[in-house]
Amino acid sequence: MTAKIVMMPGDGIGPDIANEAERVLDALGEHHGLDYRLERVDVGGAAIDATGDPLPEASLEAARDADAVLFGAIGGPKWDAQPRDKRPESGLLKLRSELGLFANLRPAMLFPQLADSSALKAELVADLDILIVRELTGGIYFGQPAGTDTSANGQREAYNTMRYDVSEIRRIGEAALKAAQARGGRLCSVDKANVLHVSQLWRDVMNELAGDYPDVALTHMYVDNAAMQLVREPNQFDTVVTGNLFGDILSDTAAMLTGSIGMLPSASLDAAGKGMYEPVHGSAPDIAGRDAANPLAMILSVAMMCRYSLGRGDLADRVESAVGRVLDSGLRTADIADGAKATSGTAATGQAVANMLG
Ligand code: NAD
């Protein structure tokens, strides 16, 4: 069946890296039987310029109709003065909520060739390959009641509610168990069940679900310990699942273990496994259009799309291995050159990955 992929290049370096993702898709189609149809649509500042709306109805419809969305990056100084609902970022937030993308997958993967870029000692992070699965549409960021008030003794007070129901935990739990199944077969569920009722429910539901996945080894860890273990011995983790707040913090910590923002892909999935795939970095207006952006986070997002939405884990492995071999060959954009001069640009890096797939 032909996969429908929608490409949203966006702003800044978005179009630069989107071109390289397309080059890799071409190679996967030509040499490895990926059957797909690609449609490019506007989002963010580019869409504001074209239509006045950061997420035009036609773009949203195309995304709804697709099997997967590849998203570059959005935003830039040109649109910073717009009212909040007319800023590029509101297009991205609307897209996530309209598509029901409740599971955020953030791999922290360190290619051994870049071990010296990490904030940790190279031997601690060599071959680092963690996937953090964060619940994205519930928990304390959305729970009610939330607000500000005056307390009984006349003080200003503020409160938020960390709340999950069983169905919300089940769907993120299942997404994480499936992701663990497609990787190393180990899942660590992170919570604060020694203190929080909501975490005890989370833990109970995770234990129930795990019975349906005998090939995944489920463990539990308190979030304070998990934060410590992530920097003490990160390689003990394979896949991690956690709620919105804990995941927000832990995924950024894990990302920094790799030391390079230009290498980090991400996925946000709905209940049916349809997903949006995007680099973790922003639109980098300072280097846009100069053939200086690292396209590898975007190319690794293509790999994630193959694994999680297109059922082609074999192609994901090929792309990740091709990226490793390109790094072996010494090609480095400035962000991963460790202070030295860049040895490659955006297009040459993308072309090198495509060549490795030939
Ligand atoms: P940024 O990630 O765009 O850039 C931070 C620094 O990292 C810059 O020096 C940039 O040159 C560098 N960098 C980022 N990606 C790179 C790449 N692929 N290769 C080489 N270097 C890279 O973050 P910022 O500067 O805080 O934000 C710039 C714009 O991006 C803002 O408008 C912001 O709102 C937007 N933004 C968008 C997203 C998104 O689209 N998902 C995420 C974050 C920020």
PDB file of C-alpha atoms in Angstrom, residues 54-290:
ATOM      1  CA  PRO A  54      -0.067  29.476  10.635  1.00  0.00           C
ATOM      2  CA  LEU A  55      -2.037  26.273   9.985  1.00  0.00           C
ATOM      3  CA  PRO A  56      -4.259  26.749   6.921  1.00  0.00           C
ATOM      4  CA  GLU A  57      -7.228  24.391   6.656  1.00  0.00           C
ATOM      5  CA  ALA A  58      -5.737  22.752   3.539  1.00  0.00           C
ATOM      6  CA  SER A  59      -2.534  21.889   5.434  1.00  0.00           C
ATOM      7  CA  LEU A  60      -4.486  20.469   8.378  1.00  0.00           C
ATOM      8  CA  GLU A  61      -6.670  18.405   6.029  1.00  0.00           C
ATOM      9  CA  ALA A  62      -3.610  17.027   4.246  1.00  0.00           C
ATOM     10  CA  ALA A  63      -2.088  16.079   7.628  1.00  0.00           C
ATOM     11  CA  ARG A  64      -5.316  14.402   8.742  1.00  0.00           C
ATOM     12  CA  ASP A  65      -5.435  12.394   5.554  1.00  0.00           C
ATOM     13  CA  ALA A  66      -1.772  11.294   5.729  1.00  0.00           C
ATOM     14  CA  ASP A  67      -0.196   8.197   7.260  1.00  0.00           C
ATOM     15  CA  ALA A  68       2.642  10.328   8.604  1.00  0.00           C
ATOM     16  CA  VAL A  69       3.733  13.957   8.723  1.00  0.00           C
ATOM     17  CA  LEU A  70       7.331  15.137   8.441  1.00  0.00           C
ATOM     18  CA  PHE A  71       7.725  18.534  10.055  1.00  0.00           C
ATOM     19  CA  GLY A  72      10.817  20.746   9.641  1.00  0.00           C
ATOM     20  CA  ALA A  73      10.768  23.687  12.045  1.00  0.00           C
ATOM     21  CA  ILE A  74       8.856  26.905  12.442  1.00  0.00           C
ATOM     22  CA  GLY A  75       9.287  30.415  13.750  1.00  0.00           C
ATOM     23  CA  GLY A  76      11.631  33.350  13.349  1.00  0.00           C
ATOM     24  CA  PRO A  77      12.041  37.036  14.181  1.00  0.00           C
ATOM     25  CA  LYS A  78       9.888  38.081  11.224  1.00  0.00           C
ATOM     26  CA  TRP A  79       6.755  36.781  12.993  1.00  0.00           C
ATOM     27  CA  ASP A  80       7.661  37.430  16.649  1.00  0.00           C
ATOM     28  CA  ALA A  81       5.521  40.575  16.840  1.00  0.00           C
ATOM     29  CA  GLN A  82       2.334  38.787  15.770  1.00  0.00           C
ATOM     30  CA  PRO A  83      -0.434  38.233  18.338  1.00  0.00           C
ATOM     31  CA  ARG A  84      -0.049  34.825  20.038  1.00  0.00           C
ATOM     32  CA  ASP A  85      -2.757  33.041  18.023  1.00  0.00           C
ATOM     33  CA  LYS A  86      -1.220  34.260  14.765  1.00  0.00           C
ATOM     34  CA  ARG A  87       2.336  33.159  15.561  1.00  0.00           C
ATOM     35  CA  PRO A  88       3.990  30.216  13.828  1.00  0.00           C
ATOM     36  CA  GLU A  89       4.150  28.219  17.103  1.00  0.00           C
ATOM     37  CA  SER A  90       0.360  28.241  17.456  1.00  0.00           C
ATOM     38  CA  GLY A  91       0.191  26.342  14.148  1.00  0.00           C
ATOM     39  CA  LEU A  92       2.335  23.563  15.623  1.00  0.00           C
ATOM     40  CA  LEU A  93       0.331  23.371  18.865  1.00  0.00           C
ATOM     41  CA  LYS A  94      -2.932  23.235  16.939  1.00  0.00           C
ATOM     42  CA  LEU A  95      -1.580  20.536  14.660  1.00  0.00           C
ATOM     43  CA  ARG A  96      -0.571  18.365  17.635  1.00  0.00           C
ATOM     44  CA  SER A  97      -3.945  18.710  19.317  1.00  0.00           C
ATOM     45  CA  GLU A  98      -6.036  18.333  16.131  1.00  0.00           C
ATOM     46  CA  LEU A  99      -4.187  15.130  15.262  1.00  0.00           C
ATOM     47  CA  GLY A 100      -4.577  13.758  18.820  1.00  0.00           C
ATOM     48  CA  LEU A 101      -0.837  13.178  19.203  1.00  0.00           C
ATOM     49  CA  PHE A 102      -0.673  12.033  22.821  1.00  0.00           C
ATOM     50  CA  ALA A 103       2.561  10.026  22.770  1.00  0.00           C
ATOM     51  CA  ASN A 104       5.837  11.853  22.389  1.00  0.00           C
ATOM     52  CA  LEU A 105       8.826   9.665  21.561  1.00  0.00           C
ATOM     53  CA  ARG A 106      12.220  11.237  22.100  1.00  0.00           C
ATOM     54  CA  PRO A 107      15.241   9.045  21.466  1.00  0.00           C
ATOM     55  CA  ALA A 108      18.534  10.056  23.004  1.00  0.00           C
ATOM     56  CA  MET A 109      20.934   8.312  20.722  1.00  0.00           C
ATOM     57  CA  LEU A 110      24.637   8.956  20.653  1.00  0.00           C
ATOM     58  CA  PHE A 111      26.639   7.869  17.695  1.00  0.00           C
ATOM     59  CA  PRO A 112      29.996   6.694  19.094  1.00  0.00           C
ATOM     60  CA  GLN A 113      31.774   8.991  16.619  1.00  0.00           C
ATOM     61  CA  LEU A 114      30.352  11.958  18.589  1.00  0.00           C
ATOM     62  CA  ALA A 115      31.002  10.675  22.114  1.00  0.00           C
ATOM     63  CA  ASP A 116      33.331  13.601  22.844  1.00  0.00           C
ATOM     64  CA  SER A 117      30.463  16.106  22.332  1.00  0.00           C
ATOM     65  CA  SER A 118      28.589  14.802  25.379  1.00  0.00           C
ATOM     66  CA  ALA A 119      28.598  16.593  28.715  1.00  0.00           C
ATOM     67  CA  LEU A 120      29.345  13.194  30.295  1.00  0.00           C
ATOM     68  CA  LYS A 121      32.525  11.153  30.042  1.00  0.00           C
ATOM     69  CA  ALA A 122      32.735   9.381  26.684  1.00  0.00           C
ATOM     70  CA  GLU A 123      32.805   5.894  28.257  1.00  0.00           C
ATOM     71  CA  LEU A 124      29.492   6.547  30.050  1.00  0.00           C
ATOM     72  CA  VAL A 125      27.628   7.500  26.891  1.00  0.00           C
ATOM     73  CA  ALA A 126      29.270   5.343  24.225  1.00  0.00           C
ATOM     74  CA  ASP A 127      26.493   3.669  22.196  1.00  0.00           C
ATOM     75  CA  LEU A 128      23.819   5.482  24.207  1.00  0.00           C
ATOM     76  CA  ASP A 129      20.393   4.541  22.830  1.00  0.00           C
ATOM     77  CA  ILE A 130      17.456   5.471  25.054  1.00  0.00           C
ATOM     78  CA  LEU A 131      13.880   6.147  23.992  1.00  0.00           C
ATOM     79  CA  ILE A 132      11.789   8.341  26.276  1.00  0.00           C
ATOM     80  CA  VAL A 133       8.031   8.009  25.770  1.00  0.00           C
ATOM     81  CA  ARG A 134       6.267  11.008  27.285  1.00  0.00           C
ATOM     82  CA  GLU A 135       2.505  11.418  27.698  1.00  0.00           C
ATOM     83  CA  LEU A 136       1.766  14.705  25.942  1.00  0.00           C
ATOM     84  CA  THR A 137      -1.870  15.687  26.327  1.00  0.00           C
ATOM     85  CA  GLY A 138      -2.740  15.030  30.002  1.00  0.00           C
ATOM     86  CA  GLY A 139      -1.300  15.215  33.502  1.00  0.00           C
ATOM     87  CA  ILE A 140      -0.552  18.364  35.455  1.00  0.00           C
ATOM     88  CA  TYR A 141      -0.337  20.640  32.389  1.00  0.00           C
ATOM     89  CA  PHE A 142      -4.013  20.055  31.650  1.00  0.00           C
ATOM     90  CA  GLY A 143      -5.596  18.744  34.907  1.00  0.00           C
ATOM     91  CA  GLN A 144      -8.471  20.649  36.513  1.00  0.00           C
ATOM     92  CA  PRO A 145      -8.905  22.396  38.857  1.00  0.00           C
ATOM     93  CA  ALA A 146      -6.035  24.755  38.134  1.00  0.00           C
ATOM     94  CA  GLY A 147      -5.756  28.433  38.873  1.00  0.00           C
ATOM     95  CA  THR A 148      -4.943  31.137  41.370  1.00  0.00           C
ATOM     96  CA  ASP A 149      -6.948  32.076  44.402  1.00  0.00           C
ATOM     97  CA  THR A 150      -6.799  33.519  47.888  1.00  0.00           C
ATOM     98  CA  SER A 151      -6.214  30.963  50.628  1.00  0.00           C
ATOM     99  CA  ALA A 152      -8.161  30.764  53.910  1.00  0.00           C
ATOM    100  CA  ASN A 153      -5.499  32.848  55.668  1.00  0.00           C
ATOM    101  CA  GLY A 154      -5.578  35.563  53.005  1.00  0.00           C
ATOM    102  CA  GLN A 155      -2.415  34.507  51.125  1.00  0.00           C
ATOM    103  CA  ARG A 156      -2.236  34.408  47.322  1.00  0.00           C
ATOM    104  CA  GLU A 157      -2.215  30.748  46.289  1.00  0.00           C
ATOM    105  CA  ALA A 158      -1.925  28.830  43.027  1.00  0.00           C
ATOM    106  CA  TYR A 159      -2.585  25.208  42.187  1.00  0.00           C
ATOM    107  CA  ASN A 160      -2.510  22.613  39.425  1.00  0.00           C
ATOM    108  CA  THR A 161      -3.872  19.098  39.390  1.00  0.00           C
ATOM    109  CA  MET A 162      -1.957  16.044  38.277  1.00  0.00           C
ATOM    110  CA  ARG A 163      -4.672  13.792  36.985  1.00  0.00           C
ATOM    111  CA  TYR A 164      -4.788  10.731  34.747  1.00  0.00           C
ATOM    112  CA  ASP A 165      -7.640   8.334  34.149  1.00  0.00           C
ATOM    113  CA  VAL A 166      -7.189   4.673  33.312  1.00  0.00           C
ATOM    114  CA  SER A 167      -7.825   5.105  29.571  1.00  0.00           C
ATOM    115  CA  GLU A 168      -5.180   7.838  29.295  1.00  0.00           C
ATOM    116  CA  ILE A 169      -2.619   5.651  31.057  1.00  0.00           C
ATOM    117  CA  ARG A 170      -3.560   2.613  28.996  1.00  0.00           C
ATOM    118  CA  ARG A 171      -3.029   4.308  25.661  1.00  0.00           C
ATOM    119  CA  ILE A 172       0.395   5.762  26.518  1.00  0.00           C
ATOM    120  CA  GLY A 173       1.335   2.492  28.228  1.00  0.00           C
ATOM    121  CA  GLU A 174       0.446   0.491  25.141  1.00  0.00           C
ATOM    122  CA  ALA A 175       2.335   2.894  22.879  1.00  0.00           C
ATOM    123  CA  ALA A 176       5.405   2.516  25.100  1.00  0.00           C
ATOM    124  CA  LEU A 177       5.147  -1.270  25.330  1.00  0.00           C
ATOM    125  CA  LYS A 178       4.904  -1.473  21.528  1.00  0.00           C
ATOM    126  CA  ALA A 179       7.875   0.864  21.166  1.00  0.00           C
ATOM    127  CA  ALA A 180       9.883  -1.262  23.620  1.00  0.00           C
ATOM    128  CA  GLN A 181       8.897  -4.361  21.665  1.00  0.00           C
ATOM    129  CA  ALA A 182      10.309  -2.755  18.480  1.00  0.00           C
ATOM    130  CA  ARG A 183      13.578  -1.954  20.325  1.00  0.00           C
ATOM    131  CA  GLY A 184      15.458  -3.701  23.132  1.00  0.00           C
ATOM    132  CA  GLY A 185      12.439  -5.263  24.884  1.00  0.00           C
ATOM    133  CA  ARG A 186      12.916  -3.431  28.207  1.00  0.00           C
ATOM    134  CA  LEU A 187      10.566  -0.737  29.520  1.00  0.00           C
ATOM    135  CA  CYS A 188      11.135   1.348  32.647  1.00  0.00           C
ATOM    136  CA  SER A 189       8.007   3.157  33.868  1.00  0.00           C
ATOM    137  CA  VAL A 190       8.887   6.295  35.832  1.00  0.00           C
ATOM    138  CA  ASP A 191       6.531   7.681  38.478  1.00  0.00           C
ATOM    139  CA  LYS A 192       6.356   8.955  42.051  1.00  0.00           C
ATOM    140  CA  ALA A 193       4.136   6.179  43.413  1.00  0.00           C
ATOM    141  CA  ASN A 194       5.621   6.468  46.909  1.00  0.00           C
ATOM    142  CA  VAL A 195       3.918   9.875  47.262  1.00  0.00           C
ATOM    143  CA  LEU A 196       1.296  10.473  44.565  1.00  0.00           C
ATOM    144  CA  HIS A 197      -2.067   8.694  44.168  1.00  0.00           C
ATOM    145  CA  VAL A 198      -1.989   9.429  40.459  1.00  0.00           C
ATOM    146  CA  SER A 199       1.350   7.621  40.204  1.00  0.00           C
ATOM    147  CA  GLN A 200       0.006   4.570  42.054  1.00  0.00           C
ATOM    148  CA  LEU A 201      -2.794   4.330  39.495  1.00  0.00           C
ATOM    149  CA  TRP A 202      -0.207   4.770  36.728  1.00  0.00           C
ATOM    150  CA  ARG A 203       1.853   1.902  38.172  1.00  0.00           C
ATOM    151  CA  ASP A 204      -1.167  -0.402  38.628  1.00  0.00           C
ATOM    152  CA  VAL A 205      -2.296   0.126  35.030  1.00  0.00           C
ATOM    153  CA  MET A 206       1.223  -0.388  33.667  1.00  0.00           C
ATOM    154  CA  ASN A 207       1.460  -3.700  35.556  1.00  0.00           C
ATOM    155  CA  GLU A 208      -1.909  -4.828  34.175  1.00  0.00           C
ATOM    156  CA  LEU A 209      -0.924  -3.946  30.604  1.00  0.00           C
ATOM    157  CA  ALA A 210       2.439  -5.656  30.832  1.00  0.00           C
ATOM    158  CA  GLY A 211       0.654  -9.026  31.095  1.00  0.00           C
ATOM    159  CA  ASP A 212      -0.289  -8.640  27.415  1.00  0.00           C
ATOM    160  CA  TYR A 213       3.334  -8.068  26.404  1.00  0.00           C
ATOM    161  CA  PRO A 214       5.274 -11.071  27.732  1.00  0.00           C
ATOM    162  CA  ASP A 215       8.218 -10.194  25.493  1.00  0.00           C
ATOM    163  CA  VAL A 216       8.741  -6.834  27.240  1.00  0.00           C
ATOM    164  CA  ALA A 217      10.431  -6.701  30.670  1.00  0.00           C
ATOM    165  CA  LEU A 218       8.684  -3.957  32.669  1.00  0.00           C
ATOM    166  CA  THR A 219      10.379  -2.280  35.646  1.00  0.00           C
ATOM    167  CA  HIS A 220       9.419   0.789  37.706  1.00  0.00           C
ATOM    168  CA  MET A 221      11.530   3.642  39.025  1.00  0.00           C
ATOM    169  CA  TYR A 222      10.774   6.752  41.078  1.00  0.00           C
ATOM    170  CA  VAL A 223      11.357   9.943  39.108  1.00  0.00           C
ATOM    171  CA  ASP A 224      13.991  11.384  41.463  1.00  0.00           C
ATOM    172  CA  ASN A 225      16.028   8.201  41.154  1.00  0.00           C
ATOM    173  CA  ALA A 226      15.483   8.132  37.373  1.00  0.00           C
ATOM    174  CA  ALA A 227      16.927  11.663  37.045  1.00  0.00           C
ATOM    175  CA  MET A 228      19.990  10.525  38.974  1.00  0.00           C
ATOM    176  CA  GLN A 229      20.388   7.231  37.098  1.00  0.00           C
ATOM    177  CA  LEU A 230      20.132   8.989  33.725  1.00  0.00           C
ATOM    178  CA  VAL A 231      23.351  10.859  34.388  1.00  0.00           C
ATOM    179  CA  ARG A 232      25.006   8.157  36.549  1.00  0.00           C
ATOM    180  CA  GLU A 233      24.641   5.196  34.232  1.00  0.00           C
ATOM    181  CA  PRO A 234      22.455   6.109  31.221  1.00  0.00           C
ATOM    182  CA  ASN A 235      23.131   2.871  29.367  1.00  0.00           C
ATOM    183  CA  GLN A 236      21.028   0.902  31.871  1.00  0.00           C
ATOM    184  CA  PHE A 237      17.906   2.268  30.120  1.00  0.00           C
ATOM    185  CA  ASP A 238      16.298   0.997  26.936  1.00  0.00           C
ATOM    186  CA  THR A 239      12.780   2.487  26.738  1.00  0.00           C
ATOM    187  CA  VAL A 240      11.334   4.792  29.416  1.00  0.00           C
ATOM    188  CA  VAL A 241       7.651   5.740  29.781  1.00  0.00           C
ATOM    189  CA  THR A 242       6.370   8.538  31.971  1.00  0.00           C
ATOM    190  CA  GLY A 243       3.773  11.273  32.381  1.00  0.00           C
ATOM    191  CA  ASN A 244       3.786  14.749  30.913  1.00  0.00           C
ATOM    192  CA  LEU A 245       5.686  16.689  33.589  1.00  0.00           C
ATOM    193  CA  PHE A 246       8.274  14.034  34.447  1.00  0.00           C
ATOM    194  CA  GLY A 247       8.766  13.354  30.728  1.00  0.00           C
ATOM    195  CA  ASP A 248       9.303  17.017  29.944  1.00  0.00           C
ATOM    196  CA  ILE A 249      12.203  17.146  32.371  1.00  0.00           C
ATOM    197  CA  LEU A 250      13.714  13.715  31.750  1.00  0.00           C
ATOM    198  CA  SER A 251      13.632  13.980  27.951  1.00  0.00           C
ATOM    199  CA  ASP A 252      15.613  17.228  28.031  1.00  0.00           C
ATOM    200  CA  THR A 253      18.113  15.697  30.450  1.00  0.00           C
ATOM    201  CA  ALA A 254      18.509  12.666  28.207  1.00  0.00           C
ATOM    202  CA  ALA A 255      18.839  14.870  25.124  1.00  0.00           C
ATOM    203  CA  MET A 256      21.777  16.731  26.640  1.00  0.00           C
ATOM    204  CA  LEU A 257      23.634  13.453  27.188  1.00  0.00           C
ATOM    205  CA  THR A 258      24.135  13.398  23.444  1.00  0.00           C
ATOM    206  CA  GLY A 259      25.526  16.935  23.352  1.00  0.00           C
ATOM    207  CA  SER A 260      24.177  17.868  19.949  1.00  0.00           C
ATOM    208  CA  ILE A 261      20.845  19.404  19.091  1.00  0.00           C
ATOM    209  CA  GLY A 262      21.364  18.827  15.363  1.00  0.00           C
ATOM    210  CA  MET A 263      21.210  15.036  15.832  1.00  0.00           C
ATOM    211  CA  LEU A 264      17.961  14.549  17.772  1.00  0.00           C
ATOM    212  CA  PRO A 265      14.747  13.372  16.105  1.00  0.00           C
ATOM    213  CA  SER A 266      11.320  12.981  17.718  1.00  0.00           C
ATOM    214  CA  ALA A 267       7.927  11.473  17.039  1.00  0.00           C
ATOM    215  CA  SER A 268       4.441  12.265  18.296  1.00  0.00           C
ATOM    216  CA  LEU A 269       1.912   9.477  17.789  1.00  0.00           C
ATOM    217  CA  ASP A 270      -1.860   9.089  17.895  1.00  0.00           C
ATOM    218  CA  ALA A 271      -3.811   6.025  19.036  1.00  0.00           C
ATOM    219  CA  ALA A 272      -3.585   4.369  15.616  1.00  0.00           C
ATOM    220  CA  GLY A 273       0.181   4.803  15.308  1.00  0.00           C
ATOM    221  CA  LYS A 274      -0.069   7.672  12.855  1.00  0.00           C
ATOM    222  CA  GLY A 275       2.605  10.168  13.686  1.00  0.00           C
ATOM    223  CA  MET A 276       4.285  13.461  13.202  1.00  0.00           C
ATOM    224  CA  TYR A 277       8.070  13.325  12.981  1.00  0.00           C
ATOM    225  CA  GLU A 278      10.315  16.297  13.572  1.00  0.00           C
ATOM    226  CA  PRO A 279      13.767  17.291  14.749  1.00  0.00           C
ATOM    227  CA  VAL A 280      13.963  18.513  18.348  1.00  0.00           C
ATOM    228  CA  HIS A 281      15.705  21.740  17.308  1.00  0.00           C
ATOM    229  CA  GLY A 282      14.032  24.939  16.109  1.00  0.00           C
ATOM    230  CA  SER A 283      14.265  26.923  12.883  1.00  0.00           C
ATOM    231  CA  ALA A 284      17.790  28.314  13.566  1.00  0.00           C
ATOM    232  CA  PRO A 285      17.229  31.596  11.686  1.00  0.00           C
ATOM    233  CA  ASP A 286      20.908  32.461  12.239  1.00  0.00           C
ATOM    234  CA  ILE A 287      22.012  29.810   9.719  1.00  0.00           C
ATOM    235  CA  ALA A 288      18.922  29.469   7.497  1.00  0.00           C
ATOM    236  CA  GLY A 289      19.496  29.169   3.749  1.00  0.00           C
ATOM    237  CA  ARG A 290      23.289  28.996   4.120  1.00  0.00           C
TER     238      ARG A 290
END
